[in-house]
Amino acid sequence: HTALAVPLMLRLYEELIAKGVTEDELHRARQALINSYPFLADTPQKKLSLELDRALYGIQVDDEDTHRDKLLGTAVADVTRVLRATHRPEIANIVLLGDPERLEPIAQAVPGLESFEMVAYPAHP
């Protein structure tokens, strides 16, 4: 299925950047992010990770109300602008894992492929 999936994935990625998201997609994403907020720090490991991000990188996580307000204040045009500014499908890096003999012809057939590198994974002793 990889031979069909890779070109389809690239086409869908290009369409997303070209067209942006719909209001319905943004609404669903907002709701998912708002509803998942409590799970950012629901385990000791996640709490520690947040503290490390804050201490090492200066990353501050908004409180729940601020998080929700920022998401609700985001417009389709904002998402589209950021998508176009930060994503370049024409320079995507694709990683395929599996049998090299089967994947190499698939990789070589990717439209616009500029380079190809195969890395063999060591066999188990």
C-alpha positions as a Python dict, from the first residue, in 0.01 Angstrom:
ca = {
    (1, 'H'): (0, 0, 0),
    (2, 'T'): (300, 229, 40),
    (3, 'A'): (325, 294, -335),
    (4, 'L'): (-28, 438, -327),
    (5, 'A'): (-11, 599, 16),
    (6, 'V'): (301, 814, -31),
    (7, 'P'): (181, 1006, -340),
    (8, 'L'): (-164, 1045, -182),
    (9, 'M'): (-13, 1179, 140),
    (10, 'L'): (197, 1430, -55),
    (11, 'R'): (-104, 1543, -259),
    (12, 'L'): (-317, 1589, 55),
    (13, 'Y'): (-35, 1779, 225),
    (14, 'E'): (-1, 2013, -75),
    (15, 'E'): (-379, 2067, -81),
    (16, 'L'): (-384, 2150, 290),
    (17, 'I'): (-118, 2418, 244),
    (18, 'A'): (-284, 2556, -71),
    (19, 'K'): (-642, 2561, 61),
    (20, 'G'): (-590, 2592, 436),
    (21, 'V'): (-838, 2452, 685),
    (22, 'T'): (-1214, 2486, 688),
    (23, 'E'): (-1412, 2645, 966),
    (24, 'D'): (-1542, 2299, 1064),
    (25, 'E'): (-1188, 2156, 1081),
    (26, 'L'): (-1073, 2447, 1295),
    (27, 'H'): (-1376, 2408, 1523),
    (28, 'R'): (-1304, 2037, 1572),
    (29, 'A'): (-935, 2103, 1638),
    (30, 'R'): (-1020, 2377, 1889),
    (31, 'Q'): (-1257, 2149, 2075),
    (32, 'A'): (-1004, 1865, 2083),
    (33, 'L'): (-732, 2094, 2218),
    (34, 'I'): (-962, 2256, 2474),
    (35, 'N'): (-1095, 1921, 2594),
    (36, 'S'): (-748, 1764, 2614),
    (37, 'Y'): (-599, 2044, 2827),
    (38, 'P'): (-639, 1857, 3159),
    (39, 'F'): (-427, 1575, 3021),
    (40, 'L'): (-120, 1802, 2979),
    (41, 'A'): (-31, 1741, 3342),
    (42, 'D'): (-225, 1436, 3451),
    (43, 'T'): (78, 1224, 3547),
    (44, 'P'): (396, 1296, 3742),
    (45, 'Q'): (598, 1242, 3422),
    (46, 'K'): (398, 1503, 3231),
    (47, 'K'): (425, 1751, 3519),
    (48, 'L'): (802, 1702, 3526),
    (49, 'S'): (823, 1744, 3149),
    (50, 'L'): (637, 2076, 3172),
    (51, 'E'): (872, 2193, 3448),
    (52, 'L'): (1176, 2092, 3242),
    (53, 'D'): (1042, 2275, 2936),
    (54, 'R'): (991, 2582, 3150),
    (55, 'A'): (1335, 2563, 3315),
    (56, 'L'): (1541, 2462, 3011),
    (57, 'Y'): (1366, 2639, 2725),
    (58, 'G'): (1155, 2908, 2887),
    (59, 'I'): (835, 2750, 2756),
    (60, 'Q'): (537, 2862, 2959),
    (61, 'V'): (208, 2672, 2940),
    (62, 'D'): (-96, 2894, 2965),
    (63, 'D'): (-352, 2833, 3233),
    (64, 'E'): (-670, 2663, 3116),
    (65, 'D'): (-876, 2980, 3066),
    (66, 'T'): (-601, 3158, 2870),
    (67, 'H'): (-541, 2846, 2661),
    (68, 'R'): (-912, 2825, 2573),
    (69, 'D'): (-940, 3199, 2499),
    (70, 'K'): (-640, 3189, 2264),
    (71, 'L'): (-783, 2890, 2078),
    (72, 'L'): (-1126, 3048, 2048),
    (73, 'G'): (-964, 3367, 1919),
    (74, 'T'): (-784, 3186, 1638),
    (75, 'A'): (-937, 3232, 1292),
    (76, 'V'): (-915, 3020, 979),
    (77, 'A'): (-706, 3295, 818),
    (78, 'D'): (-457, 3275, 1108),
    (79, 'V'): (-411, 2900, 1066),
    (80, 'T'): (-376, 2929, 689),
    (81, 'R'): (-120, 3209, 719),
    (82, 'V'): (91, 3009, 965),
    (83, 'L'): (61, 2689, 757),
    (84, 'R'): (187, 2869, 448),
    (85, 'A'): (466, 3040, 639),
    (86, 'T'): (597, 2726, 807),
    (87, 'H'): (529, 2434, 572),
    (88, 'R'): (691, 2364, 236),
    (89, 'P'): (563, 2041, 79),
    (90, 'E'): (817, 2074, -202),
    (91, 'I'): (1101, 2018, 47),
    (92, 'A'): (937, 1750, 261),
    (93, 'N'): (1153, 1475, 406),
    (94, 'I'): (991, 1135, 381),
    (95, 'V'): (1105, 838, 586),
    (96, 'L'): (999, 490, 481),
    (97, 'L'): (1069, 194, 707),
    (98, 'G'): (1062, -162, 586),
    (99, 'D'): (1216, -403, 340),
    (100, 'P'): (1466, -200, 132),
    (101, 'E'): (1413, -415, -178),
    (102, 'R'): (1043, -334, -176),
    (103, 'L'): (1070, 30, -67),
    (104, 'E'): (1350, 153, -294),
    (105, 'P'): (1141, 147, -616),
    (106, 'I'): (858, 320, -431),
    (107, 'A'): (1090, 589, -297),
    (108, 'Q'): (1248, 642, -639),
    (109, 'A'): (901, 698, -788),
    (110, 'V'): (812, 984, -551),
    (111, 'P'): (740, 1293, -766),
    (112, 'G'): (1007, 1560, -734),
    (113, 'L'): (1249, 1335, -547),
    (114, 'E'): (1584, 1514, -524),
    (115, 'S'): (1779, 1268, -317),
    (116, 'F'): (1745, 923, -174),
    (117, 'E'): (1936, 756, 107),
    (118, 'M'): (1895, 401, 230),
    (119, 'V'): (2011, 321, 580),
    (120, 'A'): (2033, -47, 667),
    (121, 'Y'): (1923, -137, 1013),
    (122, 'P'): (2155, -383, 1184),
    (123, 'A'): (2022, -738, 1199),
    (124, 'H'): (1974, -898, 1538),
    (125, 'P'): (2267, -1122, 1640),
}
